[in-house]
CSV table of C-alpha atoms in Angstrom, one decimal:
chain,number,residue,atom,x,y,z
A,1,UNK,CA,162.7,-58.5,113.5
A,2,UNK,CA,161.1,-56.1,116.0
A,3,UNK,CA,163.3,-54.4,118.5
A,4,UNK,CA,162.2,-53.4,122.0
A,5,UNK,CA,163.3,-50.2,123.8
A,6,UNK,CA,162.6,-49.6,127.5
A,7,UNK,CA,162.3,-45.9,128.3
A,8,UNK,CA,162.0,-44.8,131.9
A,9,UNK,CA,161.1,-41.5,133.5
A,10,UNK,CA,161.3,-40.2,137.1
A,11,UNK,CA,158.4,-38.9,139.2
A,12,UNK,CA,158.4,-35.3,140.4
A,13,UNK,CA,161.0,-34.3,143.0
A,14,UNK,CA,162.0,-31.3,145.0
A,15,UNK,CA,159.2,-28.7,144.9
A,16,UNK,CA,158.1,-29.6,141.4
A,17,UNK,CA,154.6,-30.8,140.7
A,18,UNK,CA,155.5,-32.4,137.4
A,19,UNK,CA,158.5,-34.1,135.9
A,20,UNK,CA,158.8,-33.7,132.2
A,21,UNK,CA,160.6,-37.0,132.0
A,22,UNK,CA,157.6,-38.8,133.3
A,23,UNK,CA,155.2,-36.7,131.2
A,24,UNK,CA,157.1,-37.6,128.1
A,25,UNK,CA,157.4,-41.3,128.9
A,26,UNK,CA,153.6,-41.5,129.4
A,27,UNK,CA,153.2,-40.5,125.8
A,28,UNK,CA,155.6,-43.2,124.6
A,29,UNK,CA,154.1,-46.2,126.3
A,30,UNK,CA,153.4,-49.2,123.9
A,31,UNK,CA,153.9,-47.2,120.7
A,32,UNK,CA,155.6,-48.9,117.7
A,33,UNK,CA,157.7,-46.8,115.3
A,34,UNK,CA,158.7,-48.8,112.2
A,35,UNK,CA,160.3,-51.9,113.7
A,36,UNK,CA,160.7,-50.6,117.2
A,37,UNK,CA,158.4,-51.1,120.1
A,38,UNK,CA,158.7,-48.8,123.1
A,39,UNK,CA,157.7,-49.9,126.6
A,40,UNK,CA,158.0,-47.6,129.6
A,41,UNK,CA,158.5,-47.5,133.3
A,42,UNK,CA,157.9,-44.8,136.0
A,43,UNK,CA,160.9,-44.6,138.3
A,44,UNK,CA,160.9,-43.1,141.9
A,45,UNK,CA,163.4,-40.3,142.4
A,46,UNK,CA,165.0,-42.3,145.2
A,47,UNK,CA,168.6,-43.4,145.1
A,48,UNK,CA,168.8,-47.2,145.5
A,49,UNK,CA,165.1,-47.8,144.8
A,50,UNK,CA,165.4,-46.3,141.3
A,51,UNK,CA,168.0,-49.0,140.2
A,52,UNK,CA,165.9,-51.8,141.7
A,53,UNK,CA,162.8,-50.6,139.8
A,54,UNK,CA,164.6,-50.4,136.5
A,55,UNK,CA,166.2,-53.8,136.9
A,56,UNK,CA,162.8,-55.4,137.5
A,57,UNK,CA,161.5,-53.6,134.4
A,58,UNK,CA,164.4,-55.0,132.4
A,59,UNK,CA,163.7,-58.5,133.6
A,60,UNK,CA,160.0,-58.1,132.8
A,61,UNK,CA,160.4,-56.7,129.3
A,62,UNK,CA,163.7,-58.1,128.1
A,63,UNK,CA,164.5,-55.1,126.0
A,64,UNK,CA,167.3,-54.7,123.5
A,65,UNK,CA,167.9,-51.1,124.6
A,66,UNK,CA,167.3,-49.2,127.8
A,67,UNK,CA,167.1,-45.4,127.8
A,68,UNK,CA,166.5,-43.7,131.2
A,69,UNK,CA,165.3,-40.1,131.1
A,70,UNK,CA,165.6,-37.3,133.7
A,71,UNK,CA,165.0,-33.6,134.1
A,72,UNK,CA,167.9,-31.2,134.0
A,73,UNK,CA,166.5,-27.8,134.8
A,74,UNK,CA,168.4,-25.0,133.1
A,75,UNK,CA,169.4,-26.9,130.0
A,76,UNK,CA,168.1,-25.8,126.6
A,77,UNK,CA,168.5,-29.0,124.7
A,78,UNK,CA,167.7,-32.7,124.8
A,79,UNK,CA,171.1,-34.1,126.0
A,80,UNK,CA,172.1,-37.7,125.8
A,81,UNK,CA,174.8,-38.4,128.4
A,82,UNK,CA,178.2,-39.8,127.6
A,83,UNK,CA,179.4,-41.0,131.0
A,84,UNK,CA,178.1,-42.1,134.5
A,85,UNK,CA,180.4,-41.7,137.5
A,86,UNK,CA,180.5,-43.8,140.7
A,87,UNK,CA,179.5,-41.1,143.2
A,88,UNK,CA,176.4,-39.8,144.9
A,89,UNK,CA,176.7,-36.2,146.1
A,90,UNK,CA,173.2,-34.9,146.5
A,91,UNK,CA,172.5,-31.2,146.5
A,92,UNK,CA,169.0,-31.9,147.8
A,93,UNK,CA,167.3,-34.9,149.4
A,94,UNK,CA,165.6,-37.5,147.2
A,95,UNK,CA,161.9,-38.3,147.6
A,96,UNK,CA,162.7,-40.5,150.7
A,97,UNK,CA,164.6,-37.7,152.3
A,98,UNK,CA,167.9,-39.4,151.7
A,99,UNK,CA,170.9,-37.2,150.9
A,100,UNK,CA,174.1,-39.1,150.4
A,101,UNK,CA,177.2,-37.0,150.2
A,102,UNK,CA,180.5,-38.3,148.6
A,103,UNK,CA,179.3,-41.9,148.7
A,104,UNK,CA,180.2,-44.6,146.1
A,105,UNK,CA,177.2,-46.0,144.3
A,106,UNK,CA,178.8,-49.5,144.2
A,107,UNK,CA,181.9,-49.9,146.3
A,108,UNK,CA,183.2,-52.6,144.0
A,109,UNK,CA,182.4,-50.7,140.8
A,110,UNK,CA,184.7,-48.9,138.5
A,111,UNK,CA,185.1,-45.1,138.6
A,112,UNK,CA,182.8,-44.7,135.6
A,113,UNK,CA,180.9,-46.3,132.8
A,114,UNK,CA,180.5,-45.1,129.2
A,115,UNK,CA,177.1,-45.1,127.6
A,116,UNK,CA,176.6,-47.9,125.0
A,117,UNK,CA,174.2,-45.8,122.9
A,118,UNK,CA,175.1,-44.0,119.7
A,119,UNK,CA,174.7,-40.6,121.3
A,120,UNK,CA,176.2,-38.5,118.5
A,121,UNK,CA,174.1,-40.2,115.9
A,122,UNK,CA,171.1,-39.7,118.1
A,123,UNK,CA,171.9,-36.0,118.4
A,124,UNK,CA,172.5,-35.7,114.7
A,125,UNK,CA,169.1,-37.2,113.8
A,126,UNK,CA,167.3,-35.1,116.4
A,127,UNK,CA,168.8,-31.9,115.1
A,128,UNK,CA,168.0,-32.9,111.6
A,129,UNK,CA,164.3,-33.2,112.7
A,130,UNK,CA,164.4,-29.8,114.3
A,131,UNK,CA,164.9,-30.9,117.9
A,132,UNK,CA,167.5,-28.9,119.9
A,133,UNK,CA,170.0,-31.6,121.1
A,134,UNK,CA,173.6,-32.0,122.2
A,135,UNK,CA,175.9,-34.5,123.8
A,136,UNK,CA,176.4,-33.9,127.5
A,137,UNK,CA,179.5,-34.9,129.4
A,138,UNK,CA,178.2,-34.9,132.9
A,139,UNK,CA,175.0,-36.4,134.3
A,140,UNK,CA,175.5,-34.7,137.6
A,141,UNK,CA,175.7,-36.5,141.0
A,142,UNK,CA,172.0,-36.8,142.0
A,143,UNK,CA,169.6,-39.6,141.3
A,144,UNK,CA,169.9,-39.3,137.5
A,145,UNK,CA,173.6,-40.2,137.5
A,146,UNK,CA,172.9,-42.8,140.2
A,147,UNK,CA,170.4,-44.6,138.0
A,148,UNK,CA,172.6,-44.2,134.9
A,149,UNK,CA,175.5,-45.7,136.7
A,150,UNK,CA,173.4,-48.5,138.3
A,151,UNK,CA,171.9,-49.3,134.8
A,152,UNK,CA,175.3,-49.6,133.2
A,153,UNK,CA,176.7,-51.6,136.2
A,154,UNK,CA,173.8,-54.1,135.8
A,155,UNK,CA,174.3,-54.3,132.0
A,156,UNK,CA,178.1,-54.9,132.4
A,157,UNK,CA,177.7,-57.5,135.1
A,158,UNK,CA,174.5,-59.3,134.1
A,159,UNK,CA,173.2,-58.4,130.6
A,160,UNK,CA,175.9,-57.5,128.2
A,161,UNK,CA,173.6,-58.0,125.2
A,162,UNK,CA,171.6,-55.0,126.3
A,163,UNK,CA,172.7,-51.5,125.3
A,164,UNK,CA,171.8,-48.6,127.6
A,165,UNK,CA,172.2,-45.0,128.5
A,166,UNK,CA,170.6,-41.8,129.8
A,167,UNK,CA,169.1,-38.7,128.4
A,168,UNK,CA,168.5,-35.4,130.2
A,169,UNK,CA,165.7,-33.1,129.1
A,170,UNK,CA,164.9,-29.5,129.9
A,171,UNK,CA,161.9,-28.1,131.8
A,172,UNK,CA,158.6,-27.9,130.1
A,173,UNK,CA,157.0,-24.4,129.9
A,174,UNK,CA,154.5,-24.9,132.8
A,175,UNK,CA,157.5,-25.3,135.1
A,176,UNK,CA,159.0,-21.9,134.2
A,177,UNK,CA,156.0,-19.6,134.6
A,178,UNK,CA,157.5,-17.9,137.7
A,179,UNK,CA,161.2,-17.9,136.7
A,180,UNK,CA,163.4,-17.3,133.7
A,181,UNK,CA,164.6,-20.8,133.2
A,182,UNK,CA,164.7,-22.2,129.6
A,183,UNK,CA,162.2,-24.8,128.5
A,184,UNK,CA,161.1,-27.0,125.6
A,185,UNK,CA,157.6,-28.0,124.8
A,186,UNK,CA,156.6,-31.5,125.7
A,187,UNK,CA,155.8,-32.3,122.1
A,188,UNK,CA,159.3,-31.4,121.0
A,189,UNK,CA,160.8,-33.5,123.9
A,190,UNK,CA,158.6,-36.5,122.9
A,191,UNK,CA,159.6,-36.1,119.3
A,192,UNK,CA,163.3,-36.1,120.3
A,193,UNK,CA,162.9,-39.2,122.5
A,194,UNK,CA,161.1,-41.1,119.7
A,195,UNK,CA,164.0,-40.4,117.4
A,196,UNK,CA,166.6,-41.3,120.0
A,197,UNK,CA,164.8,-44.6,120.7
A,198,UNK,CA,164.6,-45.4,117.0
A,199,UNK,CA,168.3,-44.6,116.4
A,200,UNK,CA,169.4,-46.5,119.5
A,201,UNK,CA,167.5,-49.6,118.5
A,202,UNK,CA,168.7,-49.7,114.9
A,203,UNK,CA,172.3,-48.3,115.1
A,204,UNK,CA,175.0,-50.1,117.1
A,205,UNK,CA,177.9,-47.9,115.9
A,206,UNK,CA,178.2,-44.2,116.6
A,207,UNK,CA,179.3,-41.5,114.2
A,208,UNK,CA,182.4,-39.3,114.5
A,209,UNK,CA,181.2,-35.7,114.7
A,210,UNK,CA,182.3,-32.7,116.6
A,211,UNK,CA,180.0,-32.4,119.7
A,212,UNK,CA,179.7,-32.5,123.4
A,213,UNK,CA,179.0,-29.8,126.0
A,214,UNK,CA,180.2,-29.2,129.5
A,215,UNK,CA,176.7,-29.7,130.9
């Protein structure tokens, strides 16, 4: 039976002209790998709007798995996130000039949600295929964490049959021409996300393996 994975990517934000998350997601739309169909959704880098857009996409596509993808400049690996926390603390404004500081995402929500994706198995398979990858233990406090938390809150309260989580990816080379930040090629990022989607769709249990960074 074919599984369906919804993969979302943010539009550019800050002073960036591209967002590697969106560029990667564009290459994944409507592809089928083995028994897994990938559908995609562009997401605005806007605090509450991002959650609303993803919920609408879930209701439209009825996926088995949701993977939200975002840019984390400075990272060197594809990093599935372990935990989302119930706080917005924005270093910069979002694309609607909103900059919440020390605000709960959902006042009635728990302090945090764990991912329900097999993140260590995803990392294991990505590395096996030559994609730099590691588990991350912090999704930050900007729109990425906001969406990750909002996704998991929706799943826990409305759609417990869906599994979900978040992956941060590095810059792509064109973003680092004028600085010394690390980057990964878009092809490698897309390869990693394909593997992550396939593993997430087909594996419900994670593996026990040493891993996890302080990102």
